[in-house]
PDB file of C-alpha atoms in Angstrom:
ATOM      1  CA  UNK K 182     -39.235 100.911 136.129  1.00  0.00           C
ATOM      2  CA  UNK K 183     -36.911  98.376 137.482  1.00  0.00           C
ATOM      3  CA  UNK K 184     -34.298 100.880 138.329  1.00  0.00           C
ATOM      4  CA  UNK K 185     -36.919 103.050 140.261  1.00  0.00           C
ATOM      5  CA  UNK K 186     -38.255  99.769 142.444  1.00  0.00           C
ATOM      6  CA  UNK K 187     -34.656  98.898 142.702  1.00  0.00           C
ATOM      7  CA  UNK K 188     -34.192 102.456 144.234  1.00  0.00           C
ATOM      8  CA  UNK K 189     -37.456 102.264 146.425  1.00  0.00           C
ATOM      9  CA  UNK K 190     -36.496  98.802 147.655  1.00  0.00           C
ATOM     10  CA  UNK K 191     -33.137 100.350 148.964  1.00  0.00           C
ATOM     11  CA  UNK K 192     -34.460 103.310 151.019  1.00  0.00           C
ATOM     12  CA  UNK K 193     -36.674 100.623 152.398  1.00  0.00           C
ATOM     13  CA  UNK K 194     -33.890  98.916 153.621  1.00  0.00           C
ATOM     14  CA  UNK K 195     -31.630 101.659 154.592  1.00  0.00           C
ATOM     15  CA  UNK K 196     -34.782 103.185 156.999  1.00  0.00           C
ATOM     16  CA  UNK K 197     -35.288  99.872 158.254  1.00  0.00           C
ATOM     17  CA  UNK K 198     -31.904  99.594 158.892  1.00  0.00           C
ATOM     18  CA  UNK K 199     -32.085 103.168 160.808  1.00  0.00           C
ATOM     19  CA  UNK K 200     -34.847 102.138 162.929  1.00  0.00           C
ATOM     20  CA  UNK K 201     -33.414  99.438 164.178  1.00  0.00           C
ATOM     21  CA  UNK K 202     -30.186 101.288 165.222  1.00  0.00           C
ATOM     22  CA  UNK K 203     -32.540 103.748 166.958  1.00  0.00           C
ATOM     23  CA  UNK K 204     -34.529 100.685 168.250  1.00  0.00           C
ATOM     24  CA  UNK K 205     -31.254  98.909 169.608  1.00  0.00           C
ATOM     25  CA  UNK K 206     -29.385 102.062 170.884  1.00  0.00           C
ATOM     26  CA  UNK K 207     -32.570 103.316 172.890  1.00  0.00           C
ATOM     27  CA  UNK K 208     -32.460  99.929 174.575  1.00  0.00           C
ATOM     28  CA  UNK K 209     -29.192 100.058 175.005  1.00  0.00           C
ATOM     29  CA  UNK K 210     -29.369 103.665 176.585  1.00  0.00           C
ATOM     30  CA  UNK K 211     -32.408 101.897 178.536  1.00  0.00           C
ATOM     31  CA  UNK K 212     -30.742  99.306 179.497  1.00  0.00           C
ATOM     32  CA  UNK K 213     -27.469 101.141 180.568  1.00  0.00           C
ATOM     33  CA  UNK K 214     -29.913 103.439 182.793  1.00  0.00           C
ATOM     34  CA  UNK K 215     -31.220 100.452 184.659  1.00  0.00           C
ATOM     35  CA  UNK K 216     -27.849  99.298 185.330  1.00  0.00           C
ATOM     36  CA  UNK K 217     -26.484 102.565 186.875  1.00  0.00           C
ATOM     37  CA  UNK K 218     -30.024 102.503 188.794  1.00  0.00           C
ATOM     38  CA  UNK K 219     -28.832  98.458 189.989  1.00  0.00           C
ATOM     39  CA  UNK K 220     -25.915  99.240 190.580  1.00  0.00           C
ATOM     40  CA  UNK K 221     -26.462 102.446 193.055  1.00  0.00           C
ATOM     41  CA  UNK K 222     -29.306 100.610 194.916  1.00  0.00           C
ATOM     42  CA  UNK K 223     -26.166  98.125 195.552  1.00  0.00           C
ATOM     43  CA  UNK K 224     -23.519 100.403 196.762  1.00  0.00           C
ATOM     44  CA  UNK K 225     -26.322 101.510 199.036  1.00  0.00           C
ATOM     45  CA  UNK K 226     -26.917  98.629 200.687  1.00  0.00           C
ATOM     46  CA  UNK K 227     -23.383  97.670 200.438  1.00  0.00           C
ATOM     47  CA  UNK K 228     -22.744 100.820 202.722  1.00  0.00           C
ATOM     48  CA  UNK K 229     -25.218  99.778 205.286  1.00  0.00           C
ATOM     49  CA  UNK K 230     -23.983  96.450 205.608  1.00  0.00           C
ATOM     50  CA  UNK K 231     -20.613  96.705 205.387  1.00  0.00           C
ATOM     51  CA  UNK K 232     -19.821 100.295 207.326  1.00  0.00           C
ATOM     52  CA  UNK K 233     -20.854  99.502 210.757  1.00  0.00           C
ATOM     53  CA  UNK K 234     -19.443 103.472 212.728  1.00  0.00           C
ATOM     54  CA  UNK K 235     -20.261 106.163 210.082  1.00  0.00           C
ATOM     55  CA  UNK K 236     -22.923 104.461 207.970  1.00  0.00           C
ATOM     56  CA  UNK K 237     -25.146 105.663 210.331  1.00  0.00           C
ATOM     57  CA  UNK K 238     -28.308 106.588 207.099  1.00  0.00           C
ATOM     58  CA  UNK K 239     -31.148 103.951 208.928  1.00  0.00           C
ATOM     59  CA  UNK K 240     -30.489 105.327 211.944  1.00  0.00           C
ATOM     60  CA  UNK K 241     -29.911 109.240 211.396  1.00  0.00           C
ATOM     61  CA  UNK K 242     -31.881 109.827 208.197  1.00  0.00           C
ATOM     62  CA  UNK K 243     -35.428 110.270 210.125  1.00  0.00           C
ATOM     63  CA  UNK K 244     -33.452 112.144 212.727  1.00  0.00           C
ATOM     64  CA  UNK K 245     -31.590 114.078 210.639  1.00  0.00           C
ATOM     65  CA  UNK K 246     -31.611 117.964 211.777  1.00  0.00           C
ATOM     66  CA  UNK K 247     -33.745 120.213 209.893  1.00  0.00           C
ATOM     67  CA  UNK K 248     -31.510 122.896 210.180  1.00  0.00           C
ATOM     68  CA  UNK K 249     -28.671 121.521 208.853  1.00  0.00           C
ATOM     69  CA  UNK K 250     -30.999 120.600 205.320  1.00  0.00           C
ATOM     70  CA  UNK K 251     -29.382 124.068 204.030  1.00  0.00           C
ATOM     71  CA  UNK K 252     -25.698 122.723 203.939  1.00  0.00           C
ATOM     72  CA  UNK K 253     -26.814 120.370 201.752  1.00  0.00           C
ATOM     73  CA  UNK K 254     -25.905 120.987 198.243  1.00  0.00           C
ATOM     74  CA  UNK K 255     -27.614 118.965 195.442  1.00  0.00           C
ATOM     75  CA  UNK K 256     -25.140 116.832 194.487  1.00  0.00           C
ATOM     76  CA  UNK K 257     -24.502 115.478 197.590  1.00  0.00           C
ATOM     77  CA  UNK K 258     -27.214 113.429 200.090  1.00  0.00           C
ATOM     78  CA  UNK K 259     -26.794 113.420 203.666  1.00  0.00           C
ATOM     79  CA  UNK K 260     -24.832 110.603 205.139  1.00  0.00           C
ATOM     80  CA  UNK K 261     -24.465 111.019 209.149  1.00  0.00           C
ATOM     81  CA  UNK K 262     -23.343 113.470 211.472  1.00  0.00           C
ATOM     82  CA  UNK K 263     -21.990 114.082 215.093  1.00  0.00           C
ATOM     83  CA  UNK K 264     -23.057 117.311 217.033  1.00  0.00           C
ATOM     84  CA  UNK K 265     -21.862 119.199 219.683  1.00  0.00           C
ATOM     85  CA  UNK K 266     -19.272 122.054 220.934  1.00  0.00           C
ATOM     86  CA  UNK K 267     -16.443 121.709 218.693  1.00  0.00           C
ATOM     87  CA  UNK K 268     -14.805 124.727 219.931  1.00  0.00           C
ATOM     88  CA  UNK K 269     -15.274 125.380 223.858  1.00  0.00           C
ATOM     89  CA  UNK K 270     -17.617 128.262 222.868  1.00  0.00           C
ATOM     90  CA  UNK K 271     -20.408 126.700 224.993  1.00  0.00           C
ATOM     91  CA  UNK K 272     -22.656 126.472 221.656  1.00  0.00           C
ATOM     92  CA  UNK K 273     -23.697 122.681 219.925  1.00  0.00           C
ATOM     93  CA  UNK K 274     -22.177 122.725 216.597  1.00  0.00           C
ATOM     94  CA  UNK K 275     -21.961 119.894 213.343  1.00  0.00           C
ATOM     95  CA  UNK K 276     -19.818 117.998 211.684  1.00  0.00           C
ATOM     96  CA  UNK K 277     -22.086 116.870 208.750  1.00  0.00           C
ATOM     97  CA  UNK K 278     -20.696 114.488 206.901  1.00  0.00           C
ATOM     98  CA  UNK K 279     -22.139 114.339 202.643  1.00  0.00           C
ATOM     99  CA  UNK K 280     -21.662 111.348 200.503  1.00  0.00           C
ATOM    100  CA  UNK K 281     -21.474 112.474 196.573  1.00  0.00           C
ATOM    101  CA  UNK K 282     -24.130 111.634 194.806  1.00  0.00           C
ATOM    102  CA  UNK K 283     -23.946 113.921 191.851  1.00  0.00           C
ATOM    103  CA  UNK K 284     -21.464 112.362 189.835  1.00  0.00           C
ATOM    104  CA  UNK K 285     -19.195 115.308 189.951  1.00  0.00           C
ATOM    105  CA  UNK K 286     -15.894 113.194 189.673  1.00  0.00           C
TER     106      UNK K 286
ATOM    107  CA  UNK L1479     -27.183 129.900 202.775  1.00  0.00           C
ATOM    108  CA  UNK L1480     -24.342 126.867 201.948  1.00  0.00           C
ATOM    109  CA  UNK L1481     -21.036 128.515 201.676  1.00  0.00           C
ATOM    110  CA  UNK L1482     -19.137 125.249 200.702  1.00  0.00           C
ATOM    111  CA  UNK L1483     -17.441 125.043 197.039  1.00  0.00           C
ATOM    112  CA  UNK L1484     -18.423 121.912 195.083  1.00  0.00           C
ATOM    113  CA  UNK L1485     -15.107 121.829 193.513  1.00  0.00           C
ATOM    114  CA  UNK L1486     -13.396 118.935 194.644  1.00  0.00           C
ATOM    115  CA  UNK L1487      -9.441 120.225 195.220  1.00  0.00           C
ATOM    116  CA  UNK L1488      -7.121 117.712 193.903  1.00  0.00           C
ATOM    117  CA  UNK L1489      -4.796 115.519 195.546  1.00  0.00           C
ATOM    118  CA  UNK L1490      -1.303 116.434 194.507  1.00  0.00           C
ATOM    119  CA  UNK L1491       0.470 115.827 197.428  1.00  0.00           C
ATOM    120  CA  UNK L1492       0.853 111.713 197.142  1.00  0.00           C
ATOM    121  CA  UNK L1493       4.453 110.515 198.632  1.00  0.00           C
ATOM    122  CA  UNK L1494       4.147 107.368 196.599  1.00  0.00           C
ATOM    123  CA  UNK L1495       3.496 108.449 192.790  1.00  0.00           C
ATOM    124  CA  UNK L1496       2.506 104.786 191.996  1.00  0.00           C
ATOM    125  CA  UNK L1497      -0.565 105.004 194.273  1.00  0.00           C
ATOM    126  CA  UNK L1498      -3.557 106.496 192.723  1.00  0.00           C
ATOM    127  CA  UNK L1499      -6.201 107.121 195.800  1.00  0.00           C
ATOM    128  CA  UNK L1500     -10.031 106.203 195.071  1.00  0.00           C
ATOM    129  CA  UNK L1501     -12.266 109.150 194.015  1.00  0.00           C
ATOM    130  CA  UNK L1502     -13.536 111.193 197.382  1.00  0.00           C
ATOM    131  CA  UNK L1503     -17.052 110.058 198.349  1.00  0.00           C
ATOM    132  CA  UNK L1504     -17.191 111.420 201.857  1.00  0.00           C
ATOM    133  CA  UNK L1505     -17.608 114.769 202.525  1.00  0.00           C
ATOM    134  CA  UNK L1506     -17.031 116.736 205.781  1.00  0.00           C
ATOM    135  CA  UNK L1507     -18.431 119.638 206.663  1.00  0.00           C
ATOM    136  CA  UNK L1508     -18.050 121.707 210.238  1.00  0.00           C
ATOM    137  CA  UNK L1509     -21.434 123.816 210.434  1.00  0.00           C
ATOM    138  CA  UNK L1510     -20.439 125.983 213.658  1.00  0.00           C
ATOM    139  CA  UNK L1511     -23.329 127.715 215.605  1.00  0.00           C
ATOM    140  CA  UNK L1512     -23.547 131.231 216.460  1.00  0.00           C
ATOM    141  CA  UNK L1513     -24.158 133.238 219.677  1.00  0.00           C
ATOM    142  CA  UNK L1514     -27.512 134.398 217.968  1.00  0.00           C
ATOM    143  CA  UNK L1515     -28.584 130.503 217.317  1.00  0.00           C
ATOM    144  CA  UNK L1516     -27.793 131.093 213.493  1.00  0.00           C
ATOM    145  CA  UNK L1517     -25.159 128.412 212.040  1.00  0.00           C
ATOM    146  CA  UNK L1518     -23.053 128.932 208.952  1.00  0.00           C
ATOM    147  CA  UNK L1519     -20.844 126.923 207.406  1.00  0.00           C
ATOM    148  CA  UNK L1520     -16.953 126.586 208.482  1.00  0.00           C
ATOM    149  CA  UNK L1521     -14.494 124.566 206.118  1.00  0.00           C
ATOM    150  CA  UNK L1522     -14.729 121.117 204.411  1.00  0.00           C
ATOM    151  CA  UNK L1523     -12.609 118.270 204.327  1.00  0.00           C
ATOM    152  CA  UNK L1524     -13.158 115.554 200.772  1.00  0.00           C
ATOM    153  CA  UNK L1525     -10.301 113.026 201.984  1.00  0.00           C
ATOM    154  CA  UNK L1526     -11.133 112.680 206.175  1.00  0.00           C
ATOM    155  CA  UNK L1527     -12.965 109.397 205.855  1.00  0.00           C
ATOM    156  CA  UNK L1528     -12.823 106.288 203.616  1.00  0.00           C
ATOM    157  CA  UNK L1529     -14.632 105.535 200.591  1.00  0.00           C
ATOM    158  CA  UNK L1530     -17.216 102.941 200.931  1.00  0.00           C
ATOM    159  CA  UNK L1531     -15.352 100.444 199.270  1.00  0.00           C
ATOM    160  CA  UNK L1532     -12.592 100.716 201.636  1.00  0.00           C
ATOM    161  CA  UNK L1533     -15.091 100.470 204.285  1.00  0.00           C
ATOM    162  CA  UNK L1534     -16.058  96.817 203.605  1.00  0.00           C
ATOM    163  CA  UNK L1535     -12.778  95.911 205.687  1.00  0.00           C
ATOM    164  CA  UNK L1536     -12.173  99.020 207.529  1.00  0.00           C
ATOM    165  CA  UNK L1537     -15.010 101.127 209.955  1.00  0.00           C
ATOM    166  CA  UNK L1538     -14.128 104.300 209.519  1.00  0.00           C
ATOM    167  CA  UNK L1539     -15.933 107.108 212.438  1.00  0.00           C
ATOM    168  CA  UNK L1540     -15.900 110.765 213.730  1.00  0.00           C
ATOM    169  CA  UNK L1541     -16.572 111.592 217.064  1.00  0.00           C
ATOM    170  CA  UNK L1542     -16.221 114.659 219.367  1.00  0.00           C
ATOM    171  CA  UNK L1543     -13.285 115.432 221.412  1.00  0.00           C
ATOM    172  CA  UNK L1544     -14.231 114.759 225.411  1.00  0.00           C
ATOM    173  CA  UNK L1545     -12.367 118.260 225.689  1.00  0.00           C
ATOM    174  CA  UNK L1546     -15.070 120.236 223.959  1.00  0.00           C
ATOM    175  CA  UNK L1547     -11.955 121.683 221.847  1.00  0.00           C
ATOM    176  CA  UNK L1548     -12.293 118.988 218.468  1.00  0.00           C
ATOM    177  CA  UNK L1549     -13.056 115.987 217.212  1.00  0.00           C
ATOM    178  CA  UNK L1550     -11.133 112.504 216.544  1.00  0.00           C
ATOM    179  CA  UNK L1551     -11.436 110.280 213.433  1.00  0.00           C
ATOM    180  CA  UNK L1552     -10.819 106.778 213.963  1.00  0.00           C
ATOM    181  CA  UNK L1553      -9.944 104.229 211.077  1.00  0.00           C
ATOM    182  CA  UNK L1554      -9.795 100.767 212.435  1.00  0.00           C
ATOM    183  CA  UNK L1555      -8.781  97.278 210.677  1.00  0.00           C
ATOM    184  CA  UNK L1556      -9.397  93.936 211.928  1.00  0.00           C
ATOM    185  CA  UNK L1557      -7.773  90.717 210.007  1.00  0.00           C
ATOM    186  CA  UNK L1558      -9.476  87.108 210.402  1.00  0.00           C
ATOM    187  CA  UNK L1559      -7.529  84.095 211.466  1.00  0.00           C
ATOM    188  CA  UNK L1560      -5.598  82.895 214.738  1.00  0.00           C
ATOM    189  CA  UNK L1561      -2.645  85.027 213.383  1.00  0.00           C
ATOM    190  CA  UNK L1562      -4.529  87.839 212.439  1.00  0.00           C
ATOM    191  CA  UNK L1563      -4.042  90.733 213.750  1.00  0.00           C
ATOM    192  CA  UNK L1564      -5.823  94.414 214.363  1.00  0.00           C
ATOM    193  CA  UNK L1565      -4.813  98.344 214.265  1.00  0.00           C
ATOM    194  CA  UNK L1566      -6.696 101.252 215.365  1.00  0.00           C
ATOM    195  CA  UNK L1567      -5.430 104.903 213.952  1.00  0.00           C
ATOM    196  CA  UNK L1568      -6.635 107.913 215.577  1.00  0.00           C
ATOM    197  CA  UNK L1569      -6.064 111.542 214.412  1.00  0.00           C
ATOM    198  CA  UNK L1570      -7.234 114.091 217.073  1.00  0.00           C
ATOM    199  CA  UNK L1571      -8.084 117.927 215.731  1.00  0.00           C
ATOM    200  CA  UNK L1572      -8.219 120.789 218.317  1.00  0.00           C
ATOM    201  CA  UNK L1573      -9.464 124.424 217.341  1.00  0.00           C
ATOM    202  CA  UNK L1574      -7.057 127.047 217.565  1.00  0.00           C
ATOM    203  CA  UNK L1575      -8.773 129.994 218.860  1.00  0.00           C
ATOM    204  CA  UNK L1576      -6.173 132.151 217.207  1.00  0.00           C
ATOM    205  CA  UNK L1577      -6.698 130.928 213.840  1.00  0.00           C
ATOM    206  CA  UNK L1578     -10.549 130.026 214.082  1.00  0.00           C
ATOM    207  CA  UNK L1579      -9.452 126.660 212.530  1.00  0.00           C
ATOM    208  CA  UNK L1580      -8.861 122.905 213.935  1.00  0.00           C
ATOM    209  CA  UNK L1581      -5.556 121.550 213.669  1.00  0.00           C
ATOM    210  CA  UNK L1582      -4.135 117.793 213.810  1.00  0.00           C
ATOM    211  CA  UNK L1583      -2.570 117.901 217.022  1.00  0.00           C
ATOM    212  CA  UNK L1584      -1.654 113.926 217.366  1.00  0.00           C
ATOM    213  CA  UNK L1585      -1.774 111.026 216.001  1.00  0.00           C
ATOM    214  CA  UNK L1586      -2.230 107.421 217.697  1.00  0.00           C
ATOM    215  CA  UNK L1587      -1.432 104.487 216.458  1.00  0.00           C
ATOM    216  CA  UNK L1588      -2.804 100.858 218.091  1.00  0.00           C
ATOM    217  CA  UNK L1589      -1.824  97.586 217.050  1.00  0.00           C
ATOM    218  CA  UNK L1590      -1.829  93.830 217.921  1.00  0.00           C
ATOM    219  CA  UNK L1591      -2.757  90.318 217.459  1.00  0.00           C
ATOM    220  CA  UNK L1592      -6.706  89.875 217.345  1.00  0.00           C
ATOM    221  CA  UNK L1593      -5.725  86.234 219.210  1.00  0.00           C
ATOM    222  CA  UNK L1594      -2.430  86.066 221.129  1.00  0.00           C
ATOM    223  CA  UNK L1595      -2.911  82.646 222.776  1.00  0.00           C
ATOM    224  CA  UNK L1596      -4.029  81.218 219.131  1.00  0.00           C
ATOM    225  CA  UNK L1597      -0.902  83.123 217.464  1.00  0.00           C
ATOM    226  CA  UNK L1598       1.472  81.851 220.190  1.00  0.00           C
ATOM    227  CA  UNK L1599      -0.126  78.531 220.050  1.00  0.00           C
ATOM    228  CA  UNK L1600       0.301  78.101 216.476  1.00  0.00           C
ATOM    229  CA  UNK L1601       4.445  79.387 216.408  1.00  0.00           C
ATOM    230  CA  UNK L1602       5.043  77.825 219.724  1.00  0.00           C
ATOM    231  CA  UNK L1603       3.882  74.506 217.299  1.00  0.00           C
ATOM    232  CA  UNK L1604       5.764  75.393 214.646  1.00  0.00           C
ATOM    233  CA  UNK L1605       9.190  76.221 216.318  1.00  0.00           C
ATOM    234  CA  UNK L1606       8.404  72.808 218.479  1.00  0.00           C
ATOM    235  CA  UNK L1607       8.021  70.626 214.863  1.00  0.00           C
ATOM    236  CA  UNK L1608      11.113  72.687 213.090  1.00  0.00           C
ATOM    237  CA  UNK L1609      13.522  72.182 216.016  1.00  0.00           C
ATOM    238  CA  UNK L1610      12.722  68.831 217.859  1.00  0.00           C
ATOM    239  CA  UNK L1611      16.496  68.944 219.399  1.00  0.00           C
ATOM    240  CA  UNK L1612      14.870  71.944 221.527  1.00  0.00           C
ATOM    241  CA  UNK L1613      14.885  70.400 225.320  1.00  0.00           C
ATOM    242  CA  UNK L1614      12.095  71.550 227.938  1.00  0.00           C
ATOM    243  CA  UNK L1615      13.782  74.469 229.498  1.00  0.00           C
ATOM    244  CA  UNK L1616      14.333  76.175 225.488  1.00  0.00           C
ATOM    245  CA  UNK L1617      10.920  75.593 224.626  1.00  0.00           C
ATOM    246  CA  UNK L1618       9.824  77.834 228.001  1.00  0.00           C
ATOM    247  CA  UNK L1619      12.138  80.253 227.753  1.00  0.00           C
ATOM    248  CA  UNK L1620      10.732  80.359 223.786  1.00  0.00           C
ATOM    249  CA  UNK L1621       7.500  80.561 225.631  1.00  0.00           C
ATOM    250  CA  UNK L1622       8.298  83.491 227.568  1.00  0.00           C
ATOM    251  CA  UNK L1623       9.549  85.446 224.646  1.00  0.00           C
ATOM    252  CA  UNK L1624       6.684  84.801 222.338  1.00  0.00           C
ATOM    253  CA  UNK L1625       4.071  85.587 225.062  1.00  0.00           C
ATOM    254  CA  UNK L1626       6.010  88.851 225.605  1.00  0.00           C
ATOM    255  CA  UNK L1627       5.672  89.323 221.674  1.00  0.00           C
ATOM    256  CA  UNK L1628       1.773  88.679 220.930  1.00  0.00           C
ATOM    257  CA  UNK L1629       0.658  89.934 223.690  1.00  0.00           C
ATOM    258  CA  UNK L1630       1.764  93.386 223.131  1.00  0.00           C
ATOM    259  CA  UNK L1631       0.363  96.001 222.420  1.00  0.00           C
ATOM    260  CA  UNK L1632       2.261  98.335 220.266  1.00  0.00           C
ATOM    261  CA  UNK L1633       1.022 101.778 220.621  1.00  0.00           C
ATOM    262  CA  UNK L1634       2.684 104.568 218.531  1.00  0.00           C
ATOM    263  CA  UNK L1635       1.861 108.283 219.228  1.00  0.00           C
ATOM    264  CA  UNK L1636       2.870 111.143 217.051  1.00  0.00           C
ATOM    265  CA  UNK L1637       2.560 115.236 217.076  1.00  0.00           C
ATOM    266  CA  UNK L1638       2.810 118.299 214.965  1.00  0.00           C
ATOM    267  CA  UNK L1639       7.007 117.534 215.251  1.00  0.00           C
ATOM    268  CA  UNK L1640       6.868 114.675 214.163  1.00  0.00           C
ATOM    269  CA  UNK L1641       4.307 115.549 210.887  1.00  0.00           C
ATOM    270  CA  UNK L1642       3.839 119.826 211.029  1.00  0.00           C
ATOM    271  CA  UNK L1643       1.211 121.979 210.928  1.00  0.00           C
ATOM    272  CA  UNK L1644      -2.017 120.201 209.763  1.00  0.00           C
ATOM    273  CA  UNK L1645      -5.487 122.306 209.453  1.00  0.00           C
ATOM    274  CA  UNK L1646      -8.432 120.312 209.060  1.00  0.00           C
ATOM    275  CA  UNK L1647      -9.472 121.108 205.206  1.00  0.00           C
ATOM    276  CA  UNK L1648      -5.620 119.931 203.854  1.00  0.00           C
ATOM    277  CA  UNK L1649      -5.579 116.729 205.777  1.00  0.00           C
ATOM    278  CA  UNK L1650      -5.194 113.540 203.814  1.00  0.00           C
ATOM    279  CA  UNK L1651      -5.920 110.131 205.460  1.00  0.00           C
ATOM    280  CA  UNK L1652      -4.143 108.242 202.126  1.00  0.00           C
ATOM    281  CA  UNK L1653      -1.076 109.982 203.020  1.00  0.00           C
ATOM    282  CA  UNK L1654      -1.170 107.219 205.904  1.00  0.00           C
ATOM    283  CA  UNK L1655      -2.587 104.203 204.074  1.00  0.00           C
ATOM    284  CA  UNK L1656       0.553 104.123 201.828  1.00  0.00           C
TER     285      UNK L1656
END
């Protein structure tokens, strides 16, 4: 009898033990997320502040040309671009310039 | 519609095998347009402009050649302090009709004191306190010299002889950060 509370008692403790494992690496994982989520918001404002030519998001982002949307791939977000005839053909062109956002490296 | 490849290409050309670059942030595209309005996608370039933590001291930019034929990057640096001093590096690409592709055709090089009076002032003071024996007429002629020094402009301009055939997707700014 004392044997089989003995045993109950330990896989008490051993799934209390697991919980809180589960418990602290879920905050942890939490807690990590926020941090990458901090820590992007900063680079972002770090980039308008401290690029003054290129940085050029606030100003280009709402006039950002529709038709260039399908050079976009997913991993990367628009950034700024220049446009005009790059090669004496008489037509406007783009250079479109990405910044990585997909964690590709 | 995108024809670009999302595979970064690695950087295996470094001079200095010491220096590791930062990780590409900045990507390039050229997106040329088509006689029938369409645009499609041209080439791509991961190591043109800086990485945003570069750009805290340096403003990196792009902007189109007056020619029509290109574009020029521009990285710029600007020290603080009465001896500090600034540089402005230009690379200028120009499409090659033969090739369909833009090319590095020169590079310019700009550099000087952000301050020359305030420089001058301060080694002028210096030289002045280190060599008291100095009479009147030394101390102008030092003058002369120095104001000849900081308040010049050194300008440096090079072309495919002097660095070879560059197309726009293999050019490497860190290859002149080194």
């Amino acid at each position: 009898m004392r044997f089989n509370t003995f045993l109950i008692f330990v896989a008490l403790l051993s799934f209390g033990c697991n919980s809180r494992k589960d418990l602290q690496s879920k905050e942890k994982g939490q807690s990590s997320s926020n941090s990458n989520l901090r820590s992007s918001v900063i680079i972002k404002q770090d980039s308008i502040e401290l690029t003054s030519n290129i940085n050029l998001v606030s100003e280009h982002k709402e006039g950002f040309p529709k038709e260039l949307l399908l050079f976009v791939p997913s991993e990367f977000e628009f950034y700024s671009f220049q446009e005009g005839d790059l090669n004496k053909d008489g037509l406007s062109d783009y250079i479109l310039i990405m910044e990585n956002v997909g964690g590709l490296y | 519609m995108w024809g670009g490849s999302t595979n970064i290409p690695e950087e295996k050309e470094e001079k200095n095998e010491s220096y590791t670059p930062p990780e590409p942030e900045l990507r390039v595209d050229l997106i040329m347009r088509q006689k029938n309005n369409k645009l499609i996608y041209h080439s791509s370039n991961y190591y043109l402009l800086a990485n945003k933590e570069w750009d805290s001291y340096r403003n990196d930019s792009i902007r189109l050649s007056p020619n029509e034929d290109g574009f020029i990057t521009s990285y710029s640096f600007s020290g603080y302090g009465p001896l500090s001093i600034y540089s402005n590096l230009e690379f200028h690409f120009q499409y090659s009709k033969e090739s369909n592709n833009w090319y590095l055709v020169k590079t310019v090089d700009m550099s000087g004191y952000n301050s020359p009076a305030a420089a001058m002032g301060i080694k002028l003071g210096q030289a002045k306190e280190d060599n008291p024996e100095y009479t009147q007429a030394q101390l102008d002629s030092l003058e002369a010299v120095m104001s000849k020094k900081f308040n010049k402009e050194e300008i440096i301009t090079e072309t495919p002889k002097d660095f070879g055939s560059i197309p726009f997707p293999k050019f490497r700014k860190s290859h002149y950060f080194q």
